[in-house]
PDB file of C-alpha atoms in Angstrom:
ATOM      1  CA  MET A   1      -0.137   0.005  -0.003  1.00  0.00           C
ATOM      2  CA  ASN A   2       3.014   2.225   0.642  1.00  0.00           C
ATOM      3  CA  GLY A   3       3.974   1.973  -2.986  1.00  0.00           C
ATOM      4  CA  THR A   4       0.647   2.995  -4.042  1.00  0.00           C
ATOM      5  CA  SER A   5       0.743   6.066  -1.861  1.00  0.00           C
ATOM      6  CA  THR A   6       4.078   6.831  -3.202  1.00  0.00           C
ATOM      7  CA  ALA A   7       3.143   6.488  -6.696  1.00  0.00           C
ATOM      8  CA  ARG A   8      -0.065   8.579  -6.380  1.00  0.00           C
ATOM      9  CA  ALA A   9       2.049  11.424  -4.744  1.00  0.00           C
ATOM     10  CA  ALA A  10       4.815  11.309  -7.377  1.00  0.00           C
ATOM     11  CA  ALA A  11       2.469  11.199 -10.439  1.00  0.00           C
ATOM     12  CA  PRO A  12       1.436  14.855 -11.083  1.00  0.00           C
ATOM     13  CA  GLY A  13      -2.301  15.087 -12.169  1.00  0.00           C
ATOM     14  CA  TYR A  14      -3.249  11.873 -10.870  1.00  0.00           C
ATOM     15  CA  ARG A  15      -6.752  11.153 -10.497  1.00  0.00           C
ATOM     16  CA  ALA A  16      -8.091   7.978  -9.135  1.00  0.00           C
ATOM     17  CA  GLY A  17     -11.476   8.466 -10.764  1.00  0.00           C
ATOM     18  CA  ARG A  18      -9.773   8.710 -14.097  1.00  0.00           C
ATOM     19  CA  THR A  19      -8.076   5.385 -13.708  1.00  0.00           C
ATOM     20  CA  LEU A  20      -9.595   2.306 -15.699  1.00  0.00           C
ATOM     21  CA  PRO A  21     -12.309   4.212 -17.433  1.00  0.00           C
ATOM     22  CA  LEU A  22     -15.568   2.216 -18.120  1.00  0.00           C
ATOM     23  CA  ARG A  23     -15.102   2.605 -22.019  1.00  0.00           C
ATOM     24  CA  VAL A  24     -11.553   1.158 -21.724  1.00  0.00           C
ATOM     25  CA  GLU A  25     -12.842  -1.883 -19.713  1.00  0.00           C
ATOM     26  CA  ALA A  26     -16.029  -2.292 -21.954  1.00  0.00           C
ATOM     27  CA  ALA A  27     -13.855  -2.354 -24.939  1.00  0.00           C
ATOM     28  CA  ARG A  28     -11.435  -5.009 -23.727  1.00  0.00           C
ATOM     29  CA  GLN A  29     -14.367  -7.296 -22.673  1.00  0.00           C
ATOM     30  CA  LEU A  30     -15.913  -6.718 -26.144  1.00  0.00           C
ATOM     31  CA  ARG A  31     -13.225  -7.975 -28.047  1.00  0.00           C
ATOM     32  CA  ARG A  32     -12.728 -11.206 -26.084  1.00  0.00           C
ATOM     33  CA  ARG A  33     -14.004 -14.361 -27.894  1.00  0.00           C
ATOM     34  CA  ARG A  34     -16.219 -15.627 -24.958  1.00  0.00           C
ATOM     35  CA  THR A  35     -18.387 -12.399 -25.469  1.00  0.00           C
ATOM     36  CA  LEU A  36     -18.882 -12.890 -29.430  1.00  0.00           C
ATOM     37  CA  VAL A  37     -19.542 -16.432 -28.822  1.00  0.00           C
ATOM     38  CA  VAL A  38     -22.293 -15.883 -25.969  1.00  0.00           C
ATOM     39  CA  GLY A  39     -23.749 -12.839 -28.111  1.00  0.00           C
ATOM     40  CA  GLY A  40     -23.771 -15.332 -31.315  1.00  0.00           C
ATOM     41  CA  ILE A  41     -25.686 -18.235 -29.566  1.00  0.00           C
ATOM     42  CA  LEU A  42     -28.312 -15.741 -28.120  1.00  0.00           C
ATOM     43  CA  ALA A  43     -28.828 -14.287 -31.268  1.00  0.00           C
ATOM     44  CA  VAL A  44     -29.197 -17.628 -33.193  1.00  0.00           C
ATOM     45  CA  LEU A  45     -31.385 -19.330 -30.627  1.00  0.00           C
ATOM     46  CA  PRO A  46     -34.672 -17.819 -31.889  1.00  0.00           C
ATOM     47  CA  PHE A  47     -34.042 -19.143 -35.508  1.00  0.00           C
ATOM     48  CA  VAL A  48     -33.246 -22.638 -34.024  1.00  0.00           C
ATOM     49  CA  LEU A  49     -36.843 -22.427 -32.168  1.00  0.00           C
ATOM     50  CA  ILE A  50     -38.369 -21.321 -35.459  1.00  0.00           C
ATOM     51  CA  ALA A  51     -36.891 -24.364 -37.290  1.00  0.00           C
ATOM     52  CA  ALA A  52     -37.829 -26.746 -34.186  1.00  0.00           C
ATOM     53  CA  PHE A  53     -41.399 -25.508 -34.769  1.00  0.00           C
ATOM     54  CA  ALA A  54     -41.366 -25.651 -38.443  1.00  0.00           C
ATOM     55  CA  ILE A  55     -40.180 -29.338 -38.338  1.00  0.00           C
ATOM     56  CA  GLY A  56     -42.117 -30.629 -35.104  1.00  0.00           C
ATOM     57  CA  GLY A  57     -45.412 -28.755 -35.793  1.00  0.00           C
ATOM     58  CA  ARG A  58     -47.517 -27.685 -33.019  1.00  0.00           C
ATOM     59  CA  SER A  59     -48.287 -29.915 -30.036  1.00  0.00           C
ATOM     60  CA  GLY A  60     -51.554 -30.286 -28.419  1.00  0.00           C
ATOM     61  CA  GLY A  61     -50.730 -30.063 -24.653  1.00  0.00           C
ATOM     62  CA  ARG A  62     -50.950 -32.263 -21.814  1.00  0.00           C
ATOM     63  CA  ASP A  63     -54.502 -33.217 -20.877  1.00  0.00           C
ATOM     64  CA  GLY A  64     -56.108 -30.807 -23.235  1.00  0.00           C
ATOM     65  CA  ARG A  65     -54.209 -27.636 -21.515  1.00  0.00           C
ATOM     66  CA  VAL A  66     -52.909 -25.120 -23.534  1.00  0.00           C
ATOM     67  CA  THR A  67     -49.428 -23.801 -22.220  1.00  0.00           C
ATOM     68  CA  LEU A  68     -47.378 -21.010 -23.467  1.00  0.00           C
ATOM     69  CA  MET A  69     -45.326 -23.420 -25.769  1.00  0.00           C
ATOM     70  CA  ASP A  70     -48.763 -24.165 -27.516  1.00  0.00           C
ATOM     71  CA  THR A  71     -49.234 -20.520 -28.476  1.00  0.00           C
ATOM     72  CA  ALA A  72     -45.579 -19.730 -29.453  1.00  0.00           C
ATOM     73  CA  THR A  73     -46.400 -19.535 -33.279  1.00  0.00           C
ATOM     74  CA  ALA A  74     -49.580 -17.262 -32.727  1.00  0.00           C
ATOM     75  CA  SER A  75     -47.626 -13.954 -33.173  1.00  0.00           C
ATOM     76  CA  GLY A  76     -44.146 -12.495 -32.691  1.00  0.00           C
ATOM     77  CA  ALA A  77     -45.174 -11.498 -29.069  1.00  0.00           C
ATOM     78  CA  ASN A  78     -45.893 -15.083 -28.181  1.00  0.00           C
ATOM     79  CA  PHE A  79     -42.740 -16.189 -29.723  1.00  0.00           C
ATOM     80  CA  ALA A  80     -40.844 -13.701 -27.883  1.00  0.00           C
ATOM     81  CA  ALA A  81     -42.631 -14.745 -24.607  1.00  0.00           C
ATOM     82  CA  THR A  82     -41.936 -18.430 -25.525  1.00  0.00           C
ATOM     83  CA  ALA A  83     -38.328 -17.714 -25.979  1.00  0.00           C
ATOM     84  CA  VAL A  84     -37.620 -16.028 -22.648  1.00  0.00           C
ATOM     85  CA  PHE A  85     -39.489 -18.862 -21.096  1.00  0.00           C
ATOM     86  CA  VAL A  86     -37.409 -21.690 -22.324  1.00  0.00           C
ATOM     87  CA  SER A  87     -34.136 -19.867 -21.620  1.00  0.00           C
ATOM     88  CA  ALA A  88     -34.829 -18.022 -18.321  1.00  0.00           C
ATOM     89  CA  GLY A  89     -34.161 -21.047 -16.084  1.00  0.00           C
ATOM     90  CA  PHE A  90     -30.441 -21.862 -17.408  1.00  0.00           C
ATOM     91  CA  LEU A  91     -29.525 -20.517 -20.677  1.00  0.00           C
ATOM     92  CA  LEU A  92     -29.574 -16.935 -19.496  1.00  0.00           C
ATOM     93  CA  VAL A  93     -27.895 -17.664 -16.264  1.00  0.00           C
ATOM     94  CA  VAL A  94     -24.981 -18.530 -18.307  1.00  0.00           C
ATOM     95  CA  PRO A  95     -23.667 -15.331 -19.618  1.00  0.00           C
ATOM     96  CA  VAL A  96     -24.522 -13.485 -16.333  1.00  0.00           C
ATOM     97  CA  ALA A  97     -22.299 -15.967 -14.601  1.00  0.00           C
ATOM     98  CA  LEU A  98     -19.393 -15.598 -17.379  1.00  0.00           C
ATOM     99  CA  PHE A  99     -19.293 -12.095 -17.393  1.00  0.00           C
ATOM    100  CA  CYS A 100     -19.448 -11.487 -13.723  1.00  0.00           C
ATOM    101  CA  GLY A 101     -17.226 -14.508 -12.767  1.00  0.00           C
ATOM    102  CA  ASP A 102     -14.790 -14.186 -15.236  1.00  0.00           C
ATOM    103  CA  THR A 103     -14.091 -10.402 -14.793  1.00  0.00           C
ATOM    104  CA  VAL A 104     -11.568 -10.293 -11.853  1.00  0.00           C
ATOM    105  CA  ALA A 105     -10.597 -13.914 -11.858  1.00  0.00           C
ATOM    106  CA  SER A 106      -9.359 -13.711 -15.222  1.00  0.00           C
ATOM    107  CA  GLU A 107      -6.884 -10.793 -14.556  1.00  0.00           C
ATOM    108  CA  ALA A 108      -5.604 -12.947 -11.709  1.00  0.00           C
ATOM    109  CA  SER A 109      -5.021 -16.062 -13.960  1.00  0.00           C
ATOM    110  CA  TRP A 110      -3.148 -13.879 -16.710  1.00  0.00           C
ATOM    111  CA  SER A 111      -1.061 -12.478 -13.651  1.00  0.00           C
ATOM    112  CA  SER A 112      -2.246  -8.730 -14.797  1.00  0.00           C
ATOM    113  CA  LEU A 113      -4.201  -8.080 -11.613  1.00  0.00           C
ATOM    114  CA  ARG A 114      -1.177  -6.727  -9.580  1.00  0.00           C
ATOM    115  CA  TYR A 115      -0.115  -4.460 -12.770  1.00  0.00           C
ATOM    116  CA  LEU A 116      -3.666  -2.781 -12.635  1.00  0.00           C
ATOM    117  CA  LEU A 117      -3.278  -2.219  -8.982  1.00  0.00           C
ATOM    118  CA  ALA A 118       0.227  -1.000  -9.255  1.00  0.00           C
ATOM    119  CA  ALA A 119      -0.810   1.677 -12.100  1.00  0.00           C
ATOM    120  CA  PRO A 120      -2.269   2.668  -9.500  1.00  0.00           C
ATOM    121  CA  VAL A 121      -5.890   1.738  -9.801  1.00  0.00           C
ATOM    122  CA  PRO A 122      -7.578   2.030  -6.326  1.00  0.00           C
ATOM    123  CA  ARG A 123      -9.187  -1.382  -5.476  1.00  0.00           C
ATOM    124  CA  VAL A 124     -12.866  -0.023  -5.156  1.00  0.00           C
ATOM    125  CA  ARG A 125     -12.438   1.691  -8.301  1.00  0.00           C
ATOM    126  CA  LEU A 126     -11.055  -1.454 -10.323  1.00  0.00           C
ATOM    127  CA  LEU A 127     -13.976  -3.355  -8.874  1.00  0.00           C
ATOM    128  CA  LEU A 128     -16.684  -0.852  -9.583  1.00  0.00           C
ATOM    129  CA  SER A 129     -15.405  -0.644 -13.153  1.00  0.00           C
ATOM    130  CA  LYS A 130     -15.451  -4.153 -13.744  1.00  0.00           C
ATOM    131  CA  LEU A 131     -18.938  -4.670 -12.066  1.00  0.00           C
ATOM    132  CA  THR A 132     -20.374  -2.023 -14.000  1.00  0.00           C
ATOM    133  CA  VAL A 133     -19.187  -3.207 -17.166  1.00  0.00           C
ATOM    134  CA  ALA A 134     -19.924  -6.923 -16.406  1.00  0.00           C
ATOM    135  CA  LEU A 135     -23.630  -5.987 -15.366  1.00  0.00           C
ATOM    136  CA  GLY A 136     -23.977  -4.104 -18.590  1.00  0.00           C
ATOM    137  CA  PHE A 137     -22.749  -6.980 -20.887  1.00  0.00           C
ATOM    138  CA  SER A 138     -25.183  -9.300 -18.647  1.00  0.00           C
ATOM    139  CA  ALA A 139     -28.179  -6.914 -19.361  1.00  0.00           C
ATOM    140  CA  ALA A 140     -27.361  -6.723 -23.083  1.00  0.00           C
ATOM    141  CA  ALA A 141     -27.251 -10.559 -23.102  1.00  0.00           C
ATOM    142  CA  ILE A 142     -30.657 -10.832 -21.575  1.00  0.00           C
ATOM    143  CA  LEU A 143     -31.794  -8.030 -23.814  1.00  0.00           C
ATOM    144  CA  LEU A 144     -30.536  -9.618 -26.906  1.00  0.00           C
ATOM    145  CA  LEU A 145     -32.418 -12.865 -26.863  1.00  0.00           C
ATOM    146  CA  PRO A 146     -36.200 -11.449 -26.622  1.00  0.00           C
ATOM    147  CA  LEU A 147     -35.371  -8.587 -29.160  1.00  0.00           C
ATOM    148  CA  VAL A 148     -34.050 -11.001 -31.843  1.00  0.00           C
ATOM    149  CA  ALA A 149     -36.893 -13.364 -31.031  1.00  0.00           C
ATOM    150  CA  LEU A 150     -39.500 -10.750 -31.249  1.00  0.00           C
ATOM    151  CA  ALA A 151     -38.164  -9.567 -34.578  1.00  0.00           C
ATOM    152  CA  ALA A 152     -37.543 -12.940 -35.983  1.00  0.00           C
ATOM    153  CA  GLY A 153     -41.094 -14.017 -34.622  1.00  0.00           C
ATOM    154  CA  THR A 154     -42.773 -11.317 -36.119  1.00  0.00           C
ATOM    155  CA  ALA A 155     -41.227 -12.050 -39.528  1.00  0.00           C
ATOM    156  CA  ALA A 156     -42.236 -15.745 -39.219  1.00  0.00           C
ATOM    157  CA  TYR A 157     -45.555 -15.431 -37.582  1.00  0.00           C
ATOM    158  CA  GLY A 158     -46.575 -11.844 -38.027  1.00  0.00           C
ATOM    159  CA  TRP A 159     -47.462  -8.924 -35.862  1.00  0.00           C
ATOM    160  CA  GLY A 160     -50.432  -9.380 -33.667  1.00  0.00           C
ATOM    161  CA  PRO A 161     -51.878  -9.587 -29.940  1.00  0.00           C
ATOM    162  CA  LEU A 162     -50.477 -11.935 -27.539  1.00  0.00           C
ATOM    163  CA  ARG A 163     -52.620 -14.977 -27.051  1.00  0.00           C
ATOM    164  CA  ILE A 164     -52.871 -15.788 -23.430  1.00  0.00           C
ATOM    165  CA  PRO A 165     -52.849 -19.797 -22.835  1.00  0.00           C
ATOM    166  CA  THR A 166     -55.786 -19.518 -20.368  1.00  0.00           C
ATOM    167  CA  GLY A 167     -57.808 -17.661 -22.666  1.00  0.00           C
ATOM    168  CA  GLY A 168     -57.992 -14.123 -23.913  1.00  0.00           C
ATOM    169  CA  SER A 169     -55.226 -11.850 -25.394  1.00  0.00           C
ATOM    170  CA  LEU A 170     -53.307  -8.714 -24.919  1.00  0.00           C
ATOM    171  CA  PRO A 171     -52.866  -5.988 -27.530  1.00  0.00           C
ATOM    172  CA  ALA A 172     -49.680  -5.942 -29.428  1.00  0.00           C
ATOM    173  CA  ASP A 173     -48.693  -2.577 -27.816  1.00  0.00           C
ATOM    174  CA  THR A 174     -49.559  -3.943 -24.369  1.00  0.00           C
ATOM    175  CA  ALA A 175     -47.688  -7.091 -24.915  1.00  0.00           C
ATOM    176  CA  VAL A 176     -44.587  -5.444 -25.754  1.00  0.00           C
ATOM    177  CA  ALA A 177     -44.699  -3.259 -22.800  1.00  0.00           C
ATOM    178  CA  ARG A 178     -45.129  -5.971 -20.643  1.00  0.00           C
ATOM    179  CA  LEU A 179     -42.509  -7.926 -22.276  1.00  0.00           C
ATOM    180  CA  ALA A 180     -40.296  -5.095 -21.452  1.00  0.00           C
ATOM    181  CA  ALA A 181     -41.206  -5.444 -17.886  1.00  0.00           C
ATOM    182  CA  VAL A 182     -40.441  -9.257 -18.093  1.00  0.00           C
ATOM    183  CA  VAL A 183     -36.919  -8.725 -19.303  1.00  0.00           C
ATOM    184  CA  LEU A 184     -36.146  -6.198 -16.735  1.00  0.00           C
ATOM    185  CA  TYR A 185     -37.592  -8.750 -13.970  1.00  0.00           C
ATOM    186  CA  VAL A 186     -35.457 -11.501 -15.737  1.00  0.00           C
ATOM    187  CA  PHE A 187     -32.245  -9.200 -15.136  1.00  0.00           C
ATOM    188  CA  VAL A 188     -33.149  -8.321 -11.599  1.00  0.00           C
ATOM    189  CA  SER A 189     -33.719 -12.029 -10.781  1.00  0.00           C
ATOM    190  CA  GLN A 190     -30.257 -12.877 -12.020  1.00  0.00           C
ATOM    191  CA  LEU A 191     -28.621 -10.269  -9.972  1.00  0.00           C
ATOM    192  CA  VAL A 192     -28.192 -13.158  -7.318  1.00  0.00           C
ATOM    193  CA  THR A 193     -26.204 -15.237  -9.956  1.00  0.00           C
ATOM    194  CA  ALA A 194     -24.204 -12.100 -10.875  1.00  0.00           C
ATOM    195  CA  ALA A 195     -23.481 -11.150  -7.116  1.00  0.00           C
ATOM    196  CA  LEU A 196     -22.267 -14.767  -6.241  1.00  0.00           C
ATOM    197  CA  ALA A 197     -20.154 -15.081  -9.568  1.00  0.00           C
ATOM    198  CA  PHE A 198     -18.508 -11.663  -8.847  1.00  0.00           C
ATOM    199  CA  TRP A 199     -17.838 -12.609  -5.155  1.00  0.00           C
ATOM    200  CA  LEU A 200     -16.194 -16.090  -6.106  1.00  0.00           C
ATOM    201  CA  SER A 201     -14.332 -14.227  -8.842  1.00  0.00           C
ATOM    202  CA  THR A 202     -12.463 -12.207  -6.021  1.00  0.00           C
ATOM    203  CA  VAL A 203     -12.019 -15.153  -4.005  1.00  0.00           C
ATOM    204  CA  THR A 204     -10.419 -17.445  -6.694  1.00  0.00           C
ATOM    205  CA  ASP A 205      -7.888 -16.859  -9.261  1.00  0.00           C
ATOM    206  CA  ALA A 206      -9.571 -19.551 -11.493  1.00  0.00           C
ATOM    207  CA  PRO A 207     -12.075 -18.035 -13.815  1.00  0.00           C
ATOM    208  CA  LEU A 208     -14.077 -21.489 -14.663  1.00  0.00           C
ATOM    209  CA  GLY A 209     -14.176 -21.932 -10.663  1.00  0.00           C
ATOM    210  CA  ALA A 210     -15.863 -18.857 -10.278  1.00  0.00           C
ATOM    211  CA  VAL A 211     -18.348 -19.266 -12.976  1.00  0.00           C
ATOM    212  CA  GLY A 212     -19.031 -23.011 -12.299  1.00  0.00           C
ATOM    213  CA  GLY A 213     -19.266 -22.142  -8.694  1.00  0.00           C
ATOM    214  CA  ALA A 214     -22.026 -19.528  -9.456  1.00  0.00           C
ATOM    215  CA  MET A 215     -23.893 -21.782 -12.047  1.00  0.00           C
ATOM    216  CA  GLY A 216     -23.796 -24.704  -9.738  1.00  0.00           C
ATOM    217  CA  LEU A 217     -25.356 -22.824  -6.842  1.00  0.00           C
ATOM    218  CA  THR A 218     -27.866 -21.533  -8.867  1.00  0.00           C
ATOM    219  CA  VAL A 219     -28.849 -25.033 -10.306  1.00  0.00           C
ATOM    220  CA  LEU A 220     -28.797 -26.152  -6.560  1.00  0.00           C
ATOM    221  CA  GLY A 221     -31.357 -23.441  -5.749  1.00  0.00           C
ATOM    222  CA  ASN A 222     -33.635 -24.710  -8.750  1.00  0.00           C
ATOM    223  CA  VAL A 223     -33.503 -27.962  -7.237  1.00  0.00           C
ATOM    224  CA  LEU A 224     -34.060 -27.137  -3.604  1.00  0.00           C
ATOM    225  CA  ASP A 225     -37.124 -25.213  -4.877  1.00  0.00           C
ATOM    226  CA  ALA A 226     -38.729 -28.410  -6.509  1.00  0.00           C
ATOM    227  CA  VAL A 227     -38.471 -29.930  -3.008  1.00  0.00           C
ATOM    228  CA  THR A 228     -42.193 -29.301  -1.876  1.00  0.00           C
ATOM    229  CA  ALA A 229     -41.431 -30.430   1.573  1.00  0.00           C
ATOM    230  CA  LEU A 230     -39.564 -27.283   2.369  1.00  0.00           C
ATOM    231  CA  GLY A 231     -43.059 -25.587   2.363  1.00  0.00           C
ATOM    232  CA  HIS A 232     -42.987 -21.826   2.774  1.00  0.00           C
ATOM    233  CA  TRP A 233     -38.882 -21.815   3.230  1.00  0.00           C
ATOM    234  CA  ARG A 234     -38.960 -21.966  -0.423  1.00  0.00           C
ATOM    235  CA  ASP A 235     -40.275 -18.177  -0.622  1.00  0.00           C
ATOM    236  CA  LEU A 236     -36.561 -17.326   0.707  1.00  0.00           C
ATOM    237  CA  LEU A 237     -34.970 -18.872  -2.510  1.00  0.00           C
ATOM    238  CA  PRO A 238     -34.650 -16.446  -5.577  1.00  0.00           C
ATOM    239  CA  ALA A 239     -35.571 -19.534  -7.916  1.00  0.00           C
ATOM    240  CA  HIS A 240     -38.707 -19.699  -6.334  1.00  0.00           C
ATOM    241  CA  TRP A 241     -39.826 -16.443  -8.049  1.00  0.00           C
ATOM    242  CA  GLN A 242     -37.943 -16.861 -11.350  1.00  0.00           C
ATOM    243  CA  TYR A 243     -41.117 -17.420 -13.319  1.00  0.00           C
ATOM    244  CA  ALA A 244     -43.261 -14.662 -11.361  1.00  0.00           C
ATOM    245  CA  TRP A 245     -43.314 -12.687 -14.586  1.00  0.00           C
ATOM    246  CA  ALA A 246     -45.753 -14.881 -16.206  1.00  0.00           C
ATOM    247  CA  ASP A 247     -48.483 -13.448 -13.709  1.00  0.00           C
ATOM    248  CA  ILE A 248     -48.483 -10.023 -15.695  1.00  0.00           C
ATOM    249  CA  LEU A 249     -48.917 -11.760 -19.218  1.00  0.00           C
ATOM    250  CA  GLN A 250     -52.602 -11.695 -18.203  1.00  0.00           C
ATOM    251  CA  PRO A 251     -55.378  -9.403 -18.956  1.00  0.00           C
ATOM    252  CA  HIS A 252     -55.181  -8.562 -15.104  1.00  0.00           C
ATOM    253  CA  ALA A 253     -51.612  -8.237 -14.390  1.00  0.00           C
ATOM    254  CA  GLU A 254     -50.622  -9.259 -11.033  1.00  0.00           C
ATOM    255  CA  TRP A 255     -47.479  -7.784  -9.858  1.00  0.00           C
ATOM    256  CA  GLY A 256     -47.108  -9.211  -6.469  1.00  0.00           C
ATOM    257  CA  GLY A 257     -44.789 -12.210  -7.221  1.00  0.00           C
ATOM    258  CA  MET A 258     -42.575 -10.043  -9.140  1.00  0.00           C
ATOM    259  CA  ILE A 259     -42.152  -7.532  -6.384  1.00  0.00           C
ATOM    260  CA  LYS A 260     -41.275 -10.351  -3.892  1.00  0.00           C
ATOM    261  CA  GLY A 261     -39.075 -12.022  -6.330  1.00  0.00           C
ATOM    262  CA  ALA A 262     -37.114  -8.911  -6.967  1.00  0.00           C
ATOM    263  CA  ALA A 263     -36.879  -8.033  -3.194  1.00  0.00           C
ATOM    264  CA  VAL A 264     -35.460 -11.608  -2.629  1.00  0.00           C
ATOM    265  CA  SER A 265     -32.839 -11.198  -5.157  1.00  0.00           C
ATOM    266  CA  THR A 266     -31.897  -7.900  -4.455  1.00  0.00           C
ATOM    267  CA  ALA A 267     -31.327  -8.503  -0.988  1.00  0.00           C
ATOM    268  CA  TYR A 268     -29.058 -11.503  -1.609  1.00  0.00           C
ATOM    269  CA  ALA A 269     -27.274  -9.627  -4.246  1.00  0.00           C
ATOM    270  CA  MET A 270     -26.525  -6.661  -1.982  1.00  0.00           C
ATOM    271  CA  VAL A 271     -24.876  -8.906   0.699  1.00  0.00           C
ATOM    272  CA  LEU A 272     -22.892 -10.649  -1.800  1.00  0.00           C
ATOM    273  CA  PHE A 273     -21.562  -7.640  -3.672  1.00  0.00           C
ATOM    274  CA  ALA A 274     -20.548  -6.369  -0.169  1.00  0.00           C
ATOM    275  CA  LEU A 275     -18.753  -9.553   0.545  1.00  0.00           C
ATOM    276  CA  ALA A 276     -16.740  -9.230  -2.732  1.00  0.00           C
ATOM    277  CA  PHE A 277     -15.749  -5.584  -1.786  1.00  0.00           C
ATOM    278  CA  ARG A 278     -14.878  -6.540   1.682  1.00  0.00           C
ATOM    279  CA  HIS A 279     -12.793  -9.557   0.762  1.00  0.00           C
ATOM    280  CA  PHE A 280     -10.988  -8.023  -2.331  1.00  0.00           C
ATOM    281  CA  ARG A 281     -10.018  -4.682  -0.254  1.00  0.00           C
ATOM    282  CA  ALA A 282      -8.091  -6.938   2.331  1.00  0.00           C
ATOM    283  CA  LYS A 283      -6.887  -9.583  -0.213  1.00  0.00           C
ATOM    284  CA  ASP A 284      -3.181  -9.843  -0.772  1.00  0.00           C
ATOM    285  CA  VAL A 285      -2.836  -9.947  -4.695  1.00  0.00           C
ATOM    286  CA  VAL A 286       0.267 -11.773  -5.746  1.00  0.00           C
ATOM    287  CA  SER A 287      -0.779 -12.577  -9.398  1.00  0.00           C
TER     288      SER A 287
END
């Protein structure tokens, strides 16, 4: 720490707030191959689903019940909602865990983290820059899928109201507004995974360990939520509320589940982010 203080004093014009600008960090992350691969997979998925529906045709549902999958080809809005439904549980977890879990640990694995701190970039500034960019890329990944799905679905199935599986429909403009709220909620619900991956990224020097650990614990949450014997204890699991957004795709939107889910996710995320900053500020960085 003395070396950092000396460097600050010896560097005329040094401003801690100007170190590691967000545009620089964003440009570095954007050029990475894993960013391009993730973006490509999310952009291609809607077209894979369209091909699957074209090959397999329409299903009749179980026991005569109509589900969101059965109405996927009713309109572009229906197709976008279906794309979010099939990907929210796991696929959208991957880019969030990847962007947030890889960001600090990768610097340590490349042995460049100590050079950033010797620049000198204050530790809190470094974490804030990396976390902001990681969350920005995560939000972009979550937004990319429904946007492409809406455009591709509209081209394939036409622009029209969102047909509700339980009966009735939502006008197209209302459906798009509700879908925007769904995407925002999905991002908020993924903050737990983001915070867990980011905390692990400050603990370990292995990026795959941070990413895999966050994904593994997220899957464990889904498994525990399926254990009905836990009763009301499941309400404390973020996974229990991951599909609460389905309640607003109704003629009379119900926001209660989304509010509870957002509160649970935000509470866990704040604790995990605080742990990440606390641990990194006292960490002995040797790589």
